[in-house]
Amino acid sequence: MTRAEEQALLRQLKSDYRHILINYFTTTDQALKDCIDKFINSIFSANIPVPRIIEIHMEIIDEFSKQLKLEGRSDEALLDYRITLIDILAHLCELYRCSIYQ
Amino acid sequence: MTRAEEQALLRQLKSDYRHILINYFTTTDQALKDCIDKFINSIFSANIPVPRIIEIHMEIIDEFSKQLKLEGRSDEALLDYRITLIDILAHLCELYRCSIYQ
């Protein structure tokens, strides 16, 4: 993968992850589950280091926090998105684990 | 691994994880880092499914919560331990990832 391709992929992953976070606690439809699966498979296929995923999470939470503060609202509820990150990491980790022991 | 050996390992992992949680936000010494490394390597070596780690986390948080309620204290601070779980899952996931692409 070229540097430009990698940057494009990371932008796409960030956009997908933002969509997942926004809908995680409000949507239970199959489309969101498919989006999460696609996101995890993209990370797995592209061999993205896990710290990069944590960075994406932190960057988006920071954006959300700034927006809420601009609106004069508390950002306390953003802590709940740690559950989303745990869910993503657990599934990704299980994907790697199963691919080793297949 | 026999069923009895697996049960003994899971008991040991639960005990180690309880120690990690209790000390995670109060200790910065090398001994705790070593304990976390040992815990992650044990899970990796024994090929423990990730949902089992989540279960161990939930069981211990539930124990802590019951204890705090018995003492008449709020269990809200227990939510912070999600950071510990994220840390553990991120490191374990990175260990699996690197072992594939070595």
PDB file of C-alpha atoms in Angstrom:
ATOM      1  CA  MET A   1       0.000   0.000   0.000  1.00  0.00           C
ATOM      2  CA  THR A   2       1.381   3.434  -0.915  1.00  0.00           C
ATOM      3  CA  ARG A   3       1.455   6.248   1.634  1.00  0.00           C
ATOM      4  CA  ALA A   4      -1.443   7.970  -0.197  1.00  0.00           C
ATOM      5  CA  GLU A   5      -3.520   4.769  -0.211  1.00  0.00           C
ATOM      6  CA  GLU A   6      -2.854   4.286   3.509  1.00  0.00           C
ATOM      7  CA  GLN A   7      -3.949   7.860   4.264  1.00  0.00           C
ATOM      8  CA  ALA A   8      -7.146   7.348   2.220  1.00  0.00           C
ATOM      9  CA  LEU A   9      -7.887   4.109   4.074  1.00  0.00           C
ATOM     10  CA  LEU A  10      -7.363   5.755   7.467  1.00  0.00           C
ATOM     11  CA  ARG A  11      -9.720   8.600   6.454  1.00  0.00           C
ATOM     12  CA  GLN A  12     -12.328   6.021   5.412  1.00  0.00           C
ATOM     13  CA  LEU A  13     -11.887   4.060   8.671  1.00  0.00           C
ATOM     14  CA  LYS A  14     -12.287   7.253  10.694  1.00  0.00           C
ATOM     15  CA  SER A  15     -15.471   8.124   8.805  1.00  0.00           C
ATOM     16  CA  ASP A  16     -16.842   4.583   9.320  1.00  0.00           C
ATOM     17  CA  TYR A  17     -15.963   4.635  13.027  1.00  0.00           C
ATOM     18  CA  ARG A  18     -17.674   8.025  13.482  1.00  0.00           C
ATOM     19  CA  HIS A  19     -20.820   6.533  11.902  1.00  0.00           C
ATOM     20  CA  ILE A  20     -20.583   3.499  14.237  1.00  0.00           C
ATOM     21  CA  LEU A  21     -20.203   5.681  17.359  1.00  0.00           C
ATOM     22  CA  ILE A  22     -23.096   7.992  16.435  1.00  0.00           C
ATOM     23  CA  ASN A  23     -25.467   5.066  15.874  1.00  0.00           C
ATOM     24  CA  TYR A  24     -24.134   2.538  18.423  1.00  0.00           C
ATOM     25  CA  PHE A  25     -26.622   3.177  21.231  1.00  0.00           C
ATOM     26  CA  THR A  26     -29.592   4.196  19.113  1.00  0.00           C
ATOM     27  CA  THR A  27     -29.680   1.673  16.276  1.00  0.00           C
ATOM     28  CA  THR A  28     -30.114  -2.065  16.442  1.00  0.00           C
ATOM     29  CA  ASP A  29     -30.621  -2.740  12.754  1.00  0.00           C
ATOM     30  CA  GLN A  30     -28.566  -5.120  10.634  1.00  0.00           C
ATOM     31  CA  ALA A  31     -27.024  -2.246   8.654  1.00  0.00           C
ATOM     32  CA  LEU A  32     -25.034  -1.087  11.702  1.00  0.00           C
ATOM     33  CA  LYS A  33     -23.879  -4.653  12.472  1.00  0.00           C
ATOM     34  CA  ASP A  34     -22.746  -4.961   8.847  1.00  0.00           C
ATOM     35  CA  CYS A  35     -20.925  -1.633   9.140  1.00  0.00           C
ATOM     36  CA  ILE A  36     -19.103  -2.847  12.296  1.00  0.00           C
ATOM     37  CA  ASP A  37     -18.146  -6.130  10.583  1.00  0.00           C
ATOM     38  CA  LYS A  38     -16.875  -4.246   7.518  1.00  0.00           C
ATOM     39  CA  PHE A  39     -14.867  -1.873   9.746  1.00  0.00           C
ATOM     40  CA  ILE A  40     -13.252  -4.747  11.676  1.00  0.00           C
ATOM     41  CA  ASN A  41     -12.483  -6.713   8.503  1.00  0.00           C
ATOM     42  CA  SER A  42     -10.896  -3.640   6.875  1.00  0.00           C
ATOM     43  CA  ILE A  43      -8.589  -3.164   9.877  1.00  0.00           C
ATOM     44  CA  PHE A  44      -7.712  -6.864   9.870  1.00  0.00           C
ATOM     45  CA  SER A  45      -7.036  -7.007   6.108  1.00  0.00           C
ATOM     46  CA  ALA A  46      -4.926  -3.842   6.109  1.00  0.00           C
ATOM     47  CA  ASN A  47      -3.000  -4.955   9.216  1.00  0.00           C
ATOM     48  CA  ILE A  48      -3.631  -1.639  10.999  1.00  0.00           C
ATOM     49  CA  PRO A  49      -1.762  -1.415  14.326  1.00  0.00           C
ATOM     50  CA  VAL A  50      -4.130  -1.370  17.313  1.00  0.00           C
ATOM     51  CA  PRO A  51      -2.737   1.926  18.741  1.00  0.00           C
ATOM     52  CA  ARG A  52      -3.940   3.588  15.485  1.00  0.00           C
ATOM     53  CA  ILE A  53      -7.516   2.461  16.285  1.00  0.00           C
ATOM     54  CA  ILE A  54      -7.249   3.896  19.791  1.00  0.00           C
ATOM     55  CA  GLU A  55      -6.010   7.165  18.233  1.00  0.00           C
ATOM     56  CA  ILE A  56      -9.008   7.298  15.859  1.00  0.00           C
ATOM     57  CA  HIS A  57     -11.324   6.723  18.842  1.00  0.00           C
ATOM     58  CA  MET A  58      -9.665   9.499  20.876  1.00  0.00           C
ATOM     59  CA  GLU A  59      -9.706  11.953  17.955  1.00  0.00           C
ATOM     60  CA  ILE A  60     -13.443  11.480  17.331  1.00  0.00           C
ATOM     61  CA  ILE A  61     -14.352  11.621  21.040  1.00  0.00           C
ATOM     62  CA  ASP A  62     -12.340  14.853  21.222  1.00  0.00           C
ATOM     63  CA  GLU A  63     -14.320  16.274  18.263  1.00  0.00           C
ATOM     64  CA  PHE A  64     -17.629  15.265  19.903  1.00  0.00           C
ATOM     65  CA  SER A  65     -16.508  16.785  23.206  1.00  0.00           C
ATOM     66  CA  LYS A  66     -15.600  20.119  21.603  1.00  0.00           C
ATOM     67  CA  GLN A  67     -18.946  20.217  19.797  1.00  0.00           C
ATOM     68  CA  LEU A  68     -20.897  19.494  23.009  1.00  0.00           C
ATOM     69  CA  LYS A  69     -18.969  22.199  24.875  1.00  0.00           C
ATOM     70  CA  LEU A  70     -19.732  24.695  22.077  1.00  0.00           C
ATOM     71  CA  GLU A  71     -23.413  23.823  22.598  1.00  0.00           C
ATOM     72  CA  GLY A  72     -23.012  24.277  26.365  1.00  0.00           C
ATOM     73  CA  ARG A  73     -23.810  20.608  27.026  1.00  0.00           C
ATOM     74  CA  SER A  74     -22.036  18.102  29.272  1.00  0.00           C
ATOM     75  CA  ASP A  75     -19.705  15.621  27.557  1.00  0.00           C
ATOM     76  CA  GLU A  76     -20.041  13.065  30.376  1.00  0.00           C
ATOM     77  CA  ALA A  77     -22.121  10.683  28.228  1.00  0.00           C
ATOM     78  CA  LEU A  78     -19.160  10.323  25.845  1.00  0.00           C
ATOM     79  CA  LEU A  79     -17.563   7.967  28.408  1.00  0.00           C
ATOM     80  CA  ASP A  80     -20.184   5.383  27.371  1.00  0.00           C
ATOM     81  CA  TYR A  81     -18.472   5.134  23.975  1.00  0.00           C
ATOM     82  CA  ARG A  82     -15.717   3.164  25.727  1.00  0.00           C
ATOM     83  CA  ILE A  83     -18.178   0.255  25.449  1.00  0.00           C
ATOM     84  CA  THR A  84     -18.113   0.643  21.654  1.00  0.00           C
ATOM     85  CA  LEU A  85     -14.310   0.562  21.651  1.00  0.00           C
ATOM     86  CA  ILE A  86     -14.311  -2.539  23.896  1.00  0.00           C
ATOM     87  CA  ASP A  87     -16.780  -4.226  21.512  1.00  0.00           C
ATOM     88  CA  ILE A  88     -14.642  -3.405  18.445  1.00  0.00           C
ATOM     89  CA  LEU A  89     -11.349  -4.471  20.100  1.00  0.00           C
ATOM     90  CA  ALA A  90     -12.881  -7.715  21.423  1.00  0.00           C
ATOM     91  CA  HIS A  91     -14.163  -8.702  17.968  1.00  0.00           C
ATOM     92  CA  LEU A  92     -10.936  -7.708  16.226  1.00  0.00           C
ATOM     93  CA  CYS A  93      -8.859  -9.596  18.794  1.00  0.00           C
ATOM     94  CA  GLU A  94     -11.045 -12.690  18.340  1.00  0.00           C
ATOM     95  CA  LEU A  95     -10.627 -12.407  14.553  1.00  0.00           C
ATOM     96  CA  TYR A  96      -6.818 -12.388  14.885  1.00  0.00           C
ATOM     97  CA  ARG A  97      -6.904 -15.221  17.460  1.00  0.00           C
ATOM     98  CA  CYS A  98      -9.085 -17.465  15.302  1.00  0.00           C
ATOM     99  CA  SER A  99      -6.995 -16.753  12.201  1.00  0.00           C
ATOM    100  CA  ILE A 100      -3.916 -18.094  14.034  1.00  0.00           C
ATOM    101  CA  TYR A 101      -5.518 -21.251  15.397  1.00  0.00           C
ATOM    102  CA  GLN A 102      -7.603 -22.147  12.350  1.00  0.00           C
TER     103      GLN A 102
ATOM    104  CA  MET B   1      -5.048 -29.042  28.595  1.00  0.00           C
ATOM    105  CA  THR B   2      -7.449 -31.133  30.716  1.00  0.00           C
ATOM    106  CA  ARG B   3     -10.725 -29.657  31.983  1.00  0.00           C
ATOM    107  CA  ALA B   4      -9.275 -29.429  35.512  1.00  0.00           C
ATOM    108  CA  GLU B   5      -6.131 -27.649  34.265  1.00  0.00           C
ATOM    109  CA  GLU B   6      -8.266 -25.199  32.287  1.00  0.00           C
ATOM    110  CA  GLN B   7     -10.404 -24.435  35.355  1.00  0.00           C
ATOM    111  CA  ALA B   8      -7.265 -23.882  37.451  1.00  0.00           C
ATOM    112  CA  LEU B   9      -5.841 -21.541  34.802  1.00  0.00           C
ATOM    113  CA  LEU B  10      -9.090 -19.538  34.625  1.00  0.00           C
ATOM    114  CA  ARG B  11      -9.097 -19.208  38.437  1.00  0.00           C
ATOM    115  CA  GLN B  12      -5.504 -17.947  38.306  1.00  0.00           C
ATOM    116  CA  LEU B  13      -6.328 -15.497  35.493  1.00  0.00           C
ATOM    117  CA  LYS B  14      -9.288 -14.167  37.462  1.00  0.00           C
ATOM    118  CA  SER B  15      -7.122 -13.698  40.539  1.00  0.00           C
ATOM    119  CA  ASP B  16      -4.425 -11.916  38.463  1.00  0.00           C
ATOM    120  CA  TYR B  17      -7.009  -9.688  36.776  1.00  0.00           C
ATOM    121  CA  ARG B  18      -8.536  -8.731  40.164  1.00  0.00           C
ATOM    122  CA  HIS B  19      -5.048  -7.702  41.333  1.00  0.00           C
ATOM    123  CA  ILE B  20      -4.549  -5.656  38.128  1.00  0.00           C
ATOM    124  CA  LEU B  21      -7.896  -3.860  38.526  1.00  0.00           C
ATOM    125  CA  ILE B  22      -7.347  -3.043  42.201  1.00  0.00           C
ATOM    126  CA  ASN B  23      -3.930  -1.532  41.517  1.00  0.00           C
ATOM    127  CA  TYR B  24      -4.438  -0.096  38.013  1.00  0.00           C
ATOM    128  CA  PHE B  25      -5.140   3.534  38.965  1.00  0.00           C
ATOM    129  CA  THR B  26      -3.046   3.684  42.119  1.00  0.00           C
ATOM    130  CA  THR B  27       0.218   1.961  41.221  1.00  0.00           C
ATOM    131  CA  THR B  28       2.748   2.903  38.566  1.00  0.00           C
ATOM    132  CA  ASP B  29       5.521   0.545  39.565  1.00  0.00           C
ATOM    133  CA  GLN B  30       7.155  -2.039  37.315  1.00  0.00           C
ATOM    134  CA  ALA B  31       5.623  -4.935  39.276  1.00  0.00           C
ATOM    135  CA  LEU B  32       2.126  -4.067  38.017  1.00  0.00           C
ATOM    136  CA  LYS B  33       3.372  -3.694  34.413  1.00  0.00           C
ATOM    137  CA  ASP B  34       5.020  -7.117  34.747  1.00  0.00           C
ATOM    138  CA  CYS B  35       1.765  -8.549  36.135  1.00  0.00           C
ATOM    139  CA  ILE B  36      -0.185  -7.143  33.138  1.00  0.00           C
ATOM    140  CA  ASP B  37       2.391  -8.573  30.695  1.00  0.00           C
ATOM    141  CA  LYS B  38       2.240 -11.969  32.411  1.00  0.00           C
ATOM    142  CA  PHE B  39      -1.583 -11.919  32.337  1.00  0.00           C
ATOM    143  CA  ILE B  40      -1.674 -11.078  28.603  1.00  0.00           C
ATOM    144  CA  ASN B  41       0.955 -13.678  27.741  1.00  0.00           C
ATOM    145  CA  SER B  42      -0.913 -16.365  29.719  1.00  0.00           C
ATOM    146  CA  ILE B  43      -4.116 -15.643  27.770  1.00  0.00           C
ATOM    147  CA  PHE B  44      -2.204 -15.675  24.478  1.00  0.00           C
ATOM    148  CA  SER B  45      -0.346 -18.924  25.250  1.00  0.00           C
ATOM    149  CA  ALA B  46      -3.471 -20.733  26.445  1.00  0.00           C
ATOM    150  CA  ASN B  47      -5.525 -19.441  23.485  1.00  0.00           C
ATOM    151  CA  ILE B  48      -8.306 -18.188  25.762  1.00  0.00           C
ATOM    152  CA  PRO B  49     -11.319 -16.889  23.771  1.00  0.00           C
ATOM    153  CA  VAL B  50     -11.789 -13.129  24.148  1.00  0.00           C
ATOM    154  CA  PRO B  51     -15.434 -13.423  25.379  1.00  0.00           C
ATOM    155  CA  ARG B  52     -14.035 -15.335  28.382  1.00  0.00           C
ATOM    156  CA  ILE B  53     -11.883 -12.308  29.293  1.00  0.00           C
ATOM    157  CA  ILE B  54     -14.915 -10.031  29.055  1.00  0.00           C
ATOM    158  CA  GLU B  55     -16.777 -12.459  31.356  1.00  0.00           C
ATOM    159  CA  ILE B  56     -13.957 -12.371  33.930  1.00  0.00           C
ATOM    160  CA  HIS B  57     -14.048  -8.553  33.818  1.00  0.00           C
ATOM    161  CA  MET B  58     -17.846  -8.468  34.305  1.00  0.00           C
ATOM    162  CA  GLU B  59     -17.742 -11.008  37.152  1.00  0.00           C
ATOM    163  CA  ILE B  60     -15.136  -9.021  39.102  1.00  0.00           C
ATOM    164  CA  ILE B  61     -16.843  -5.659  38.492  1.00  0.00           C
ATOM    165  CA  ASP B  62     -20.052  -7.272  39.740  1.00  0.00           C
ATOM    166  CA  GLU B  63     -18.252  -8.451  42.917  1.00  0.00           C
ATOM    167  CA  PHE B  64     -16.801  -4.952  43.490  1.00  0.00           C
ATOM    168  CA  SER B  65     -20.230  -3.395  42.896  1.00  0.00           C
ATOM    169  CA  LYS B  66     -21.920  -5.673  45.451  1.00  0.00           C
ATOM    170  CA  GLN B  67     -19.208  -4.906  47.995  1.00  0.00           C
ATOM    171  CA  LEU B  68     -19.528  -1.133  47.485  1.00  0.00           C
ATOM    172  CA  LYS B  69     -23.343  -1.343  47.829  1.00  0.00           C
ATOM    173  CA  LEU B  70     -22.947  -3.335  51.062  1.00  0.00           C
ATOM    174  CA  GLU B  71     -20.755  -0.478  52.315  1.00  0.00           C
ATOM    175  CA  GLY B  72     -23.380   2.062  51.193  1.00  0.00           C
ATOM    176  CA  ARG B  73     -20.999   3.602  48.645  1.00  0.00           C
ATOM    177  CA  SER B  74     -21.596   4.532  45.006  1.00  0.00           C
ATOM    178  CA  ASP B  75     -20.266   2.125  42.378  1.00  0.00           C
ATOM    179  CA  GLU B  76     -20.046   4.819  39.697  1.00  0.00           C
ATOM    180  CA  ALA B  77     -16.224   4.875  39.781  1.00  0.00           C
ATOM    181  CA  LEU B  78     -16.198   1.238  38.627  1.00  0.00           C
ATOM    182  CA  LEU B  79     -16.978   2.501  35.106  1.00  0.00           C
ATOM    183  CA  ASP B  80     -13.370   3.756  34.960  1.00  0.00           C
ATOM    184  CA  TYR B  81     -12.182   0.136  34.934  1.00  0.00           C
ATOM    185  CA  ARG B  82     -13.363  -0.027  31.313  1.00  0.00           C
ATOM    186  CA  ILE B  83     -10.063   1.753  30.600  1.00  0.00           C
ATOM    187  CA  THR B  84      -8.209  -1.211  32.112  1.00  0.00           C
ATOM    188  CA  LEU B  85     -10.141  -3.620  29.900  1.00  0.00           C
ATOM    189  CA  ILE B  86      -9.423  -1.473  26.816  1.00  0.00           C
ATOM    190  CA  ASP B  87      -5.713  -1.470  27.733  1.00  0.00           C
ATOM    191  CA  ILE B  88      -5.634  -5.263  28.156  1.00  0.00           C
ATOM    192  CA  LEU B  89      -7.608  -5.964  24.945  1.00  0.00           C
ATOM    193  CA  ALA B  90      -5.481  -3.522  22.927  1.00  0.00           C
ATOM    194  CA  HIS B  91      -2.236  -5.172  24.052  1.00  0.00           C
ATOM    195  CA  LEU B  92      -3.574  -8.702  23.558  1.00  0.00           C
ATOM    196  CA  CYS B  93      -4.895  -7.812  20.104  1.00  0.00           C
ATOM    197  CA  GLU B  94      -1.526  -6.312  19.151  1.00  0.00           C
ATOM    198  CA  LEU B  95       0.209  -9.476  20.388  1.00  0.00           C
ATOM    199  CA  TYR B  96      -1.985 -11.663  18.140  1.00  0.00           C
ATOM    200  CA  ARG B  97      -1.573  -9.260  15.187  1.00  0.00           C
ATOM    201  CA  CYS B  98       2.208  -9.160  15.443  1.00  0.00           C
ATOM    202  CA  SER B  99       2.410 -12.947  15.837  1.00  0.00           C
ATOM    203  CA  ILE B 100       0.630 -13.331  12.465  1.00  0.00           C
ATOM    204  CA  TYR B 101       2.727 -10.823  10.533  1.00  0.00           C
ATOM    205  CA  GLN B 102       6.100 -11.668  12.041  1.00  0.00           C
TER     206      GLN B 102
END
